[in-house]
mmCIF file of C-alpha atoms in Angstrom:
data_model
loop_
_atom_site.group_PDB
_atom_site.id
_atom_site.type_symbol
_atom_site.label_atom_id
_atom_site.label_comp_id
_atom_site.label_asym_id
_atom_site.label_seq_id
_atom_site.Cartn_x
_atom_site.Cartn_y
_atom_site.Cartn_z
ATOM 1 C CA MET Y 1 -15.957 -16.375 15.131
ATOM 2 C CA GLN Y 2 -14.215 -20.135 14.865
ATOM 3 C CA ILE Y 3 -15.042 -23.196 12.868
ATOM 4 C CA LYS Y 4 -14.081 -26.420 14.345
ATOM 5 C CA THR Y 5 -13.682 -29.918 12.632
ATOM 6 C CA PRO Y 6 -12.727 -33.101 14.389
ATOM 7 C CA ARG Y 7 -9.034 -32.389 13.605
ATOM 8 C CA LEU Y 8 -8.937 -28.448 12.668
ATOM 9 C CA LEU Y 9 -9.727 -24.965 13.864
ATOM 10 C CA LEU Y 10 -10.215 -22.216 11.670
ATOM 11 C CA ARG Y 11 -10.405 -18.753 12.919
ATOM 12 C CA PRO Y 12 -9.415 -15.252 11.887
ATOM 13 C CA VAL Y 13 -5.805 -14.531 11.978
ATOM 14 C CA ASN Y 14 -4.183 -12.222 14.408
ATOM 15 C CA TYR Y 15 -1.076 -10.321 15.039
ATOM 16 C CA ARG Y 16 0.276 -12.986 17.602
ATOM 17 C CA ASP Y 17 0.073 -15.078 14.114
ATOM 18 C CA VAL Y 18 3.003 -12.773 12.492
ATOM 19 C CA PRO Y 19 6.142 -14.954 13.433
ATOM 20 C CA ALA Y 20 4.561 -18.314 12.395
ATOM 21 C CA LEU Y 21 3.078 -16.547 9.150
ATOM 22 C CA VAL Y 22 6.531 -14.965 8.245
ATOM 23 C CA ALA Y 23 8.047 -18.465 8.531
ATOM 24 C CA LEU Y 24 5.143 -20.102 6.600
ATOM 25 C CA LEU Y 25 5.341 -17.691 3.651
ATOM 26 C CA ASN Y 26 9.230 -17.723 3.615
ATOM 27 C CA ASP Y 27 9.548 -21.566 3.125
ATOM 28 C CA PRO Y 28 11.118 -22.205 -0.076
ATOM 29 C CA LEU Y 29 8.230 -24.809 -0.757
ATOM 30 C CA VAL Y 30 5.547 -22.584 -0.014
ATOM 31 C CA SER Y 31 7.027 -19.486 -1.526
ATOM 32 C CA GLN Y 32 7.767 -20.909 -5.206
ATOM 33 C CA TYR Y 33 3.960 -20.935 -5.783
ATOM 34 C CA ASN Y 34 2.813 -17.437 -3.999
ATOM 35 C CA ASP Y 35 3.330 -14.121 -5.310
ATOM 36 C CA TYR Y 36 4.607 -12.606 -2.060
ATOM 37 C CA GLY Y 37 8.108 -13.396 -2.512
ATOM 38 C CA ASP Y 38 10.296 -15.255 -0.329
ATOM 39 C CA LYS Y 39 11.901 -12.706 1.980
ATOM 40 C CA LEU Y 40 8.974 -11.307 3.676
ATOM 41 C CA THR Y 41 9.731 -9.505 7.036
ATOM 42 C CA GLN Y 42 7.593 -9.033 9.900
ATOM 43 C CA PRO Y 43 6.563 -5.817 9.118
ATOM 44 C CA GLU Y 44 5.184 -6.409 5.585
ATOM 45 C CA VAL Y 45 3.436 -9.656 7.129
ATOM 46 C CA ARG Y 46 2.145 -7.615 10.038
ATOM 47 C CA ALA Y 47 0.807 -5.065 7.006
ATOM 48 C CA MET Y 48 -0.587 -7.902 4.864
ATOM 49 C CA LEU Y 49 -2.816 -8.891 8.258
ATOM 50 C CA GLN Y 50 -4.145 -5.471 8.521
ATOM 51 C CA ALA Y 51 -4.998 -5.707 4.994
ATOM 52 C CA ASP Y 52 -6.787 -8.876 5.589
ATOM 53 C CA LEU Y 53 -8.252 -7.898 8.887
ATOM 54 C CA GLU Y 54 -9.795 -4.513 7.093
ATOM 55 C CA GLU Y 55 -11.407 -7.004 4.476
ATOM 56 C CA PHE Y 56 -12.854 -9.015 6.938
ATOM 57 C CA TYR Y 57 -14.216 -6.158 9.138
ATOM 58 C CA GLN Y 58 -15.679 -4.583 5.625
ATOM 59 C CA GLY Y 59 -17.157 -7.810 4.984
ATOM 60 C CA ARG Y 60 -14.857 -8.494 1.795
ATOM 61 C CA GLY Y 61 -13.334 -11.701 2.856
ATOM 62 C CA GLY Y 62 -10.299 -12.324 5.305
ATOM 63 C CA ARG Y 63 -7.445 -14.325 6.121
ATOM 64 C CA PHE Y 64 -8.276 -17.339 8.548
ATOM 65 C CA ALA Y 65 -5.579 -19.219 10.670
ATOM 66 C CA ILE Y 66 -5.673 -22.948 10.245
ATOM 67 C CA GLU Y 67 -4.750 -24.742 13.514
ATOM 68 C CA TYR Y 68 -4.091 -28.478 14.052
ATOM 69 C CA ASN Y 69 -3.814 -29.538 17.936
ATOM 70 C CA GLY Y 70 -3.349 -25.720 18.716
ATOM 71 C CA GLU Y 71 -0.630 -25.199 16.678
ATOM 72 C CA PHE Y 72 -0.890 -22.619 13.297
ATOM 73 C CA ILE Y 73 -0.211 -24.801 10.217
ATOM 74 C CA GLY Y 74 -1.437 -22.454 7.684
ATOM 75 C CA THR Y 75 -3.953 -19.908 6.519
ATOM 76 C CA LEU Y 76 -6.904 -19.658 4.263
ATOM 77 C CA GLY Y 77 -7.863 -16.440 2.510
ATOM 78 C CA LEU Y 78 -11.015 -15.242 0.908
ATOM 79 C CA TYR Y 79 -10.394 -11.855 -0.863
ATOM 80 C CA ASP Y 80 -11.422 -9.257 -3.221
ATOM 81 C CA TYR Y 81 -15.125 -9.742 -3.048
ATOM 82 C CA ASP Y 82 -17.065 -8.468 -5.579
ATOM 83 C CA VAL Y 83 -20.572 -7.313 -4.865
ATOM 84 C CA ASN Y 84 -21.667 -7.192 -8.598
ATOM 85 C CA THR Y 85 -20.742 -10.672 -9.617
ATOM 86 C CA LYS Y 86 -20.732 -12.113 -6.142
ATOM 87 C CA HIS Y 87 -17.441 -13.735 -6.731
ATOM 88 C CA ILE Y 88 -14.699 -14.305 -4.295
ATOM 89 C CA HIS Y 89 -10.915 -15.505 -4.486
ATOM 90 C CA LEU Y 90 -9.378 -17.991 -2.450
ATOM 91 C CA GLY Y 91 -5.683 -18.738 -1.393
ATOM 92 C CA ILE Y 92 -4.626 -21.441 1.080
ATOM 93 C CA GLU Y 93 -0.992 -21.971 2.326
ATOM 94 C CA ILE Y 94 -0.145 -25.188 4.437
ATOM 95 C CA SER Y 95 3.149 -26.139 6.403
ATOM 96 C CA PRO Y 96 5.079 -28.746 4.074
ATOM 97 C CA ARG Y 97 5.090 -30.544 7.426
ATOM 98 C CA PHE Y 98 1.453 -31.260 7.124
ATOM 99 C CA TRP Y 99 1.173 -31.724 3.413
ATOM 100 C CA ARG Y 100 -0.389 -35.157 2.316
ATOM 101 C CA GLN Y 101 -2.424 -35.730 5.799
ATOM 102 C CA GLY Y 102 -6.009 -34.425 4.338
ATOM 103 C CA LEU Y 103 -5.763 -31.204 6.359
ATOM 104 C CA ALA Y 104 -5.834 -28.543 3.532
ATOM 105 C CA SER Y 105 -8.873 -30.728 2.005
ATOM 106 C CA GLU Y 106 -10.421 -30.540 5.410
ATOM 107 C CA ALA Y 107 -10.061 -26.912 6.050
ATOM 108 C CA LEU Y 108 -11.190 -26.038 2.291
ATOM 109 C CA SER Y 109 -14.247 -28.090 2.700
ATOM 110 C CA VAL Y 110 -15.402 -26.788 5.854
ATOM 111 C CA ALA Y 111 -14.611 -23.358 4.688
ATOM 112 C CA LEU Y 112 -16.836 -23.764 1.583
ATOM 113 C CA ASN Y 113 -19.691 -25.168 3.596
ATOM 114 C CA ALA Y 114 -19.331 -21.952 5.984
ATOM 115 C CA LEU Y 115 -18.895 -19.081 3.395
ATOM 116 C CA ASP Y 116 -21.944 -17.523 5.163
ATOM 117 C CA GLN Y 117 -19.998 -17.220 8.320
ATOM 118 C CA LEU Y 118 -16.602 -16.313 6.929
ATOM 119 C CA VAL Y 119 -18.042 -13.807 4.884
ATOM 120 C CA PRO Y 120 -21.166 -12.810 6.783
ATOM 121 C CA ASP Y 121 -23.727 -10.667 4.943
ATOM 122 C CA ARG Y 122 -22.527 -11.490 1.391
ATOM 123 C CA GLU Y 123 -24.048 -13.747 -0.945
ATOM 124 C CA ILE Y 124 -21.255 -15.532 -2.769
ATOM 125 C CA SER Y 125 -22.097 -17.395 -6.104
ATOM 126 C CA ARG Y 126 -18.596 -18.166 -7.414
ATOM 127 C CA VAL Y 127 -14.924 -18.955 -5.399
ATOM 128 C CA VAL Y 128 -12.176 -18.691 -7.744
ATOM 129 C CA GLY Y 129 -8.632 -20.126 -7.059
ATOM 130 C CA LYS Y 130 -5.828 -19.457 -9.249
ATOM 131 C CA VAL Y 131 -3.011 -21.796 -9.417
ATOM 132 C CA ALA Y 132 0.454 -21.802 -10.629
ATOM 133 C CA GLN Y 133 0.686 -24.420 -13.505
ATOM 134 C CA ALA Y 134 3.505 -26.339 -11.267
ATOM 135 C CA ASN Y 135 1.371 -26.415 -8.305
ATOM 136 C CA VAL Y 136 -0.006 -29.790 -9.248
ATOM 137 C CA ALA Y 137 -0.927 -30.905 -5.787
ATOM 138 C CA CYS Y 138 -3.006 -27.443 -5.064
ATOM 139 C CA GLY Y 139 -4.948 -28.174 -8.321
ATOM 140 C CA ARG Y 140 -5.794 -31.755 -7.477
ATOM 141 C CA LEU Y 141 -6.787 -30.045 -3.887
ATOM 142 C CA LEU Y 142 -9.360 -27.721 -5.487
ATOM 143 C CA GLN Y 143 -10.675 -30.441 -7.856
ATOM 144 C CA GLY Y 144 -11.020 -32.707 -4.892
ATOM 145 C CA CYS Y 145 -13.228 -30.118 -3.051
ATOM 146 C CA GLY Y 146 -15.442 -29.804 -6.147
ATOM 147 C CA PHE Y 147 -13.648 -27.020 -8.116
ATOM 148 C CA ARG Y 148 -13.613 -27.131 -11.783
ATOM 149 C CA GLN Y 149 -10.753 -26.096 -13.922
ATOM 150 C CA LEU Y 150 -11.563 -23.180 -16.003
ATOM 151 C CA CYS Y 151 -8.473 -22.671 -17.896
ATOM 152 C CA THR Y 152 -4.582 -23.600 -18.194
ATOM 153 C CA GLY Y 153 -1.534 -21.902 -18.758
ATOM 154 C CA SER Y 154 1.401 -20.405 -16.396
ATOM 155 C CA ILE Y 155 -1.597 -19.839 -13.940
ATOM 156 C CA SER Y 156 -4.570 -22.076 -13.869
ATOM 157 C CA SER Y 157 -7.947 -20.779 -12.689
ATOM 158 C CA TYR Y 158 -10.462 -22.899 -10.627
ATOM 159 C CA GLU Y 159 -13.980 -22.117 -9.895
ATOM 160 C CA PHE Y 160 -16.468 -23.370 -7.265
ATOM 161 C CA ARG Y 161 -20.196 -22.665 -7.521
ATOM 162 C CA SER Y 162 -21.844 -22.367 -4.440
#
């Protein structure tokens, strides 16, 4: 399963992505906003990918590589699908080299329009994103893609109704 836009390719992550994902998640500009820490090892990231692949095959979400001109530049994760509420959570990381080029917005928009392909056989009524208060750019990204801010604090919550 792959989704293409004029500039991007979204595809399920694989173990060949581990070195690039380790570099991305350990980048200080990225790690300051995530809950993984900043000293992830290849075995730890490989275990994360294994969990993401299990989520995908169980129909509960998954992590998708974002490629630009054939280069891995980030990931978009859909995780913790709740069968009762039909809610799923969202996470996105883009290499700082590619910030402010509209690529995260393009990836997120295409993902929201292709939820039925990314999480097949699941009805999704709400996508939830949680953003560190200091990550203003991510909050703007979500709002620009149609998310509504629900609450603020050290972690802000956003929702997208599909």
